[in-house]
mmCIF file of C-alpha atoms in Angstrom:
data_model
loop_
_atom_site.group_PDB
_atom_site.id
_atom_site.type_symbol
_atom_site.label_atom_id
_atom_site.label_comp_id
_atom_site.label_asym_id
_atom_site.label_seq_id
_atom_site.Cartn_x
_atom_site.Cartn_y
_atom_site.Cartn_z
ATOM 1 C CA MET A 1 24.883 3.664 10.036
ATOM 2 C CA THR A 2 29.121 3.250 8.718
ATOM 3 C CA ARG A 3 30.038 0.139 6.386
ATOM 4 C CA PRO A 4 31.423 -2.641 7.336
ATOM 5 C CA SER A 5 35.231 -2.948 6.636
ATOM 6 C CA MET A 6 35.102 -6.609 6.034
ATOM 7 C CA LEU A 7 32.406 -9.659 5.450
ATOM 8 C CA PHE A 8 32.149 -13.393 5.180
ATOM 9 C CA ASP A 9 29.885 -15.368 3.838
ATOM 10 C CA THR A 10 30.057 -19.227 3.263
ATOM 11 C CA THR A 11 29.122 -21.936 0.738
ATOM 12 C CA GLU A 12 29.708 -25.211 1.014
ATOM 13 C CA HIS A 13 33.527 -25.882 0.799
ATOM 14 C CA VAL A 14 34.302 -21.743 1.052
ATOM 15 C CA LEU A 15 34.500 -19.493 3.545
ATOM 16 C CA ILE A 16 34.979 -16.667 1.309
ATOM 17 C CA ALA A 17 35.979 -12.803 3.602
ATOM 18 C CA VAL A 18 35.890 -9.567 2.163
ATOM 19 C CA HIS A 19 37.789 -6.661 3.318
ATOM 20 C CA GLY A 20 37.449 -2.530 2.220
ATOM 21 C CA ARG A 21 40.390 -0.467 2.641
ATOM 22 C CA GLU A 22 40.806 -0.291 5.971
ATOM 23 C CA PRO A 23 41.390 -2.820 8.669
ATOM 24 C CA PRO A 24 38.574 -4.787 10.506
ATOM 25 C CA SER A 25 37.495 -3.800 13.747
ATOM 26 C CA ASP A 26 37.979 -6.079 16.810
ATOM 27 C CA GLU A 27 34.360 -6.829 16.634
ATOM 28 C CA GLU A 28 34.413 -7.996 12.882
ATOM 29 C CA TRP A 29 37.334 -10.282 13.664
ATOM 30 C CA GLU A 30 35.918 -11.617 16.337
ATOM 31 C CA SER A 31 32.758 -12.701 14.846
ATOM 32 C CA TYR A 32 35.116 -14.098 11.406
ATOM 33 C CA MET A 33 37.413 -16.377 13.784
ATOM 34 C CA VAL A 34 33.855 -17.332 15.723
ATOM 35 C CA ALA A 35 32.216 -18.198 12.221
ATOM 36 C CA ALA A 36 35.964 -20.176 11.449
ATOM 37 C CA GLY A 37 36.077 -21.690 14.358
ATOM 38 C CA SER A 38 32.784 -23.497 14.329
ATOM 39 C CA LEU A 39 32.285 -24.510 10.258
ATOM 40 C CA PRO A 40 31.538 -27.645 9.479
ATOM 41 C CA PRO A 41 33.809 -29.769 8.049
ATOM 42 C CA THR A 42 33.641 -29.786 4.853
ATOM 43 C CA CYS A 43 34.801 -26.025 4.470
ATOM 44 C CA THR A 44 38.037 -26.481 3.918
ATOM 45 C CA LYS A 45 38.929 -23.572 1.791
ATOM 46 C CA THR A 46 39.557 -19.302 2.081
ATOM 47 C CA LEU A 47 38.946 -17.307 -0.211
ATOM 48 C CA VAL A 48 40.178 -13.697 1.637
ATOM 49 C CA VAL A 49 39.255 -11.179 -1.281
ATOM 50 C CA THR A 50 40.626 -7.159 0.011
ATOM 51 C CA ALA A 51 41.242 -3.718 -1.440
ATOM 52 C CA GLY A 52 43.410 -3.466 1.292
ATOM 53 C CA GLY A 53 42.131 -3.759 4.714
ATOM 54 C CA GLY A 54 44.473 -6.764 6.597
ATOM 55 C CA PRO A 55 44.280 -8.178 10.141
ATOM 56 C CA ASN A 56 46.058 -6.290 12.351
ATOM 57 C CA ALA A 57 49.054 -7.759 14.758
ATOM 58 C CA LYS A 58 45.916 -8.721 17.102
ATOM 59 C CA GLN A 59 44.070 -10.903 14.300
ATOM 60 C CA ARG A 60 46.754 -11.801 12.806
ATOM 61 C CA ALA A 61 48.692 -14.158 15.718
ATOM 62 C CA SER A 62 44.500 -15.117 16.637
ATOM 63 C CA ILE A 63 44.854 -16.328 13.098
ATOM 64 C CA ASN A 64 48.366 -18.021 13.069
ATOM 65 C CA ASP A 65 46.828 -19.628 16.669
ATOM 66 C CA TYR A 66 44.056 -20.746 14.137
ATOM 67 C CA VAL A 67 46.280 -21.385 11.162
ATOM 68 C CA SER A 68 48.588 -23.283 13.472
ATOM 69 C CA LYS A 69 45.666 -26.288 14.433
ATOM 70 C CA THR A 70 43.165 -26.198 11.191
ATOM 71 C CA ALA A 71 44.125 -27.799 7.586
ATOM 72 C CA LEU A 72 43.295 -24.291 5.066
ATOM 73 C CA THR A 73 43.973 -23.877 2.082
ATOM 74 C CA VAL A 74 43.680 -19.892 2.264
ATOM 75 C CA ALA A 75 43.894 -17.948 -2.291
ATOM 76 C CA ILE A 76 44.275 -13.665 -0.805
ATOM 77 C CA CYS A 77 42.466 -11.902 -3.599
ATOM 78 C CA THR A 78 44.812 -8.226 -3.454
ATOM 79 C CA ASP A 79 46.913 -5.735 -5.206
ATOM 80 C CA ALA A 80 47.581 -4.435 -1.958
ATOM 81 C CA LEU A 81 51.850 -4.810 -0.604
ATOM 82 C CA LEU A 82 50.893 -4.909 2.675
ATOM 83 C CA VAL A 83 47.884 -7.755 2.588
ATOM 84 C CA ARG A 84 50.710 -10.038 0.122
ATOM 85 C CA GLN A 85 53.378 -9.335 2.366
ATOM 86 C CA ILE A 86 50.973 -10.897 5.350
ATOM 87 C CA GLY A 87 49.909 -13.575 3.692
ATOM 88 C CA THR A 88 53.276 -14.490 2.956
ATOM 89 C CA ALA A 89 54.261 -14.479 6.318
ATOM 90 C CA LEU A 90 50.625 -16.789 6.796
ATOM 91 C CA SER A 91 52.098 -19.294 4.730
ATOM 92 C CA TRP A 92 54.915 -19.889 6.721
ATOM 93 C CA PHE A 93 52.479 -21.040 9.334
ATOM 94 C CA ASN A 94 50.691 -22.918 6.719
ATOM 95 C CA PRO A 95 51.700 -23.604 3.474
ATOM 96 C CA ARG A 96 48.318 -23.577 1.612
ATOM 97 C CA VAL A 97 48.290 -19.838 1.471
ATOM 98 C CA LYS A 98 48.940 -18.626 -1.532
ATOM 99 C CA ALA A 99 48.131 -15.246 -3.085
ATOM 100 C CA PHE A 100 47.024 -13.952 -6.426
ATOM 101 C CA ARG A 101 45.940 -10.548 -7.842
ATOM 102 C CA GLY A 102 43.432 -8.760 -6.454
ATOM 103 C CA SER A 103 40.939 -9.009 -9.421
ATOM 104 C CA ASP A 104 42.208 -11.907 -9.875
ATOM 105 C CA VAL A 105 39.078 -14.637 -8.337
ATOM 106 C CA VAL A 106 38.440 -16.752 -10.696
ATOM 107 C CA ALA A 107 42.830 -17.981 -10.545
ATOM 108 C CA ALA A 108 42.372 -18.315 -6.161
ATOM 109 C CA LEU A 109 38.973 -19.989 -6.866
ATOM 110 C CA ARG A 110 41.126 -22.614 -10.014
ATOM 111 C CA TYR A 111 44.497 -23.512 -7.029
ATOM 112 C CA LEU A 112 40.776 -23.187 -4.427
ATOM 113 C CA GLU A 113 40.099 -26.056 -6.409
ATOM 114 C CA ILE A 114 36.320 -25.011 -6.950
ATOM 115 C CA THR A 115 34.438 -24.809 -10.457
ATOM 116 C CA GLY A 116 30.810 -24.910 -11.868
ATOM 117 C CA PRO A 117 27.754 -23.937 -9.573
ATOM 118 C CA GLU A 118 29.672 -23.436 -6.452
ATOM 119 C CA ALA A 119 32.311 -21.130 -7.918
ATOM 120 C CA ALA A 120 29.620 -18.689 -9.493
ATOM 121 C CA LEU A 121 28.428 -18.415 -5.902
ATOM 122 C CA VAL A 122 31.689 -17.827 -4.493
ATOM 123 C CA GLN A 123 32.118 -15.341 -7.010
ATOM 124 C CA HIS A 124 28.200 -13.563 -6.391
ATOM 125 C CA LYS A 125 28.556 -13.998 -3.132
ATOM 126 C CA VAL A 126 32.470 -12.120 -3.608
ATOM 127 C CA THR A 127 30.550 -8.827 -5.568
ATOM 128 C CA LYS A 128 27.282 -8.683 -3.311
ATOM 129 C CA MET A 129 29.933 -8.457 -0.787
ATOM 130 C CA ARG A 130 32.484 -5.868 -1.987
ATOM 131 C CA LEU A 131 29.527 -3.532 -3.190
ATOM 132 C CA GLU A 132 28.325 -3.507 0.483
ATOM 133 C CA ILE A 133 31.806 -2.700 1.577
ATOM 134 C CA GLU A 134 31.920 0.348 -0.585
ATOM 135 C CA GLY A 135 28.163 1.929 -0.201
ATOM 136 C CA ARG A 136 27.249 0.437 -2.946
ATOM 137 C CA PRO A 137 24.057 -1.360 -3.959
ATOM 138 C CA SER A 138 24.066 -4.514 -5.361
ATOM 139 C CA ARG A 139 21.994 -4.463 -8.390
ATOM 140 C CA ALA A 140 18.658 -6.304 -8.415
ATOM 141 C CA PRO A 141 18.471 -10.050 -10.160
ATOM 142 C CA ARG A 142 17.447 -9.880 -13.998
#
């Protein structure tokens, strides 16, 4: 079984995407775009956390088209220069896109105005997805 290069999930207000070091496959990206296109009206924020993988040119075109028609606030957490540049390019289509250091999920959530229990839930989901992408088992809750 191959490990995913991208996983995503949602909370009431946030679409969460976690990428590994490799770009997502076209199948992973298509699933993500279908999910993004069917978000409930309350889910208007996106958190992207990546170890360096990001959409290819074709995938970026689909997300540019989507964000030009949809009012999303997006926070991208990464230390990868290429992905930060992709974030800058996305901000040309959507000025509410902002990049953060890879480890600064808390600042990204502040930017997205996500607090309290939902912020804790988002952080938990990010941690779980990161572990799955890295091929490490998540710890059982205590």
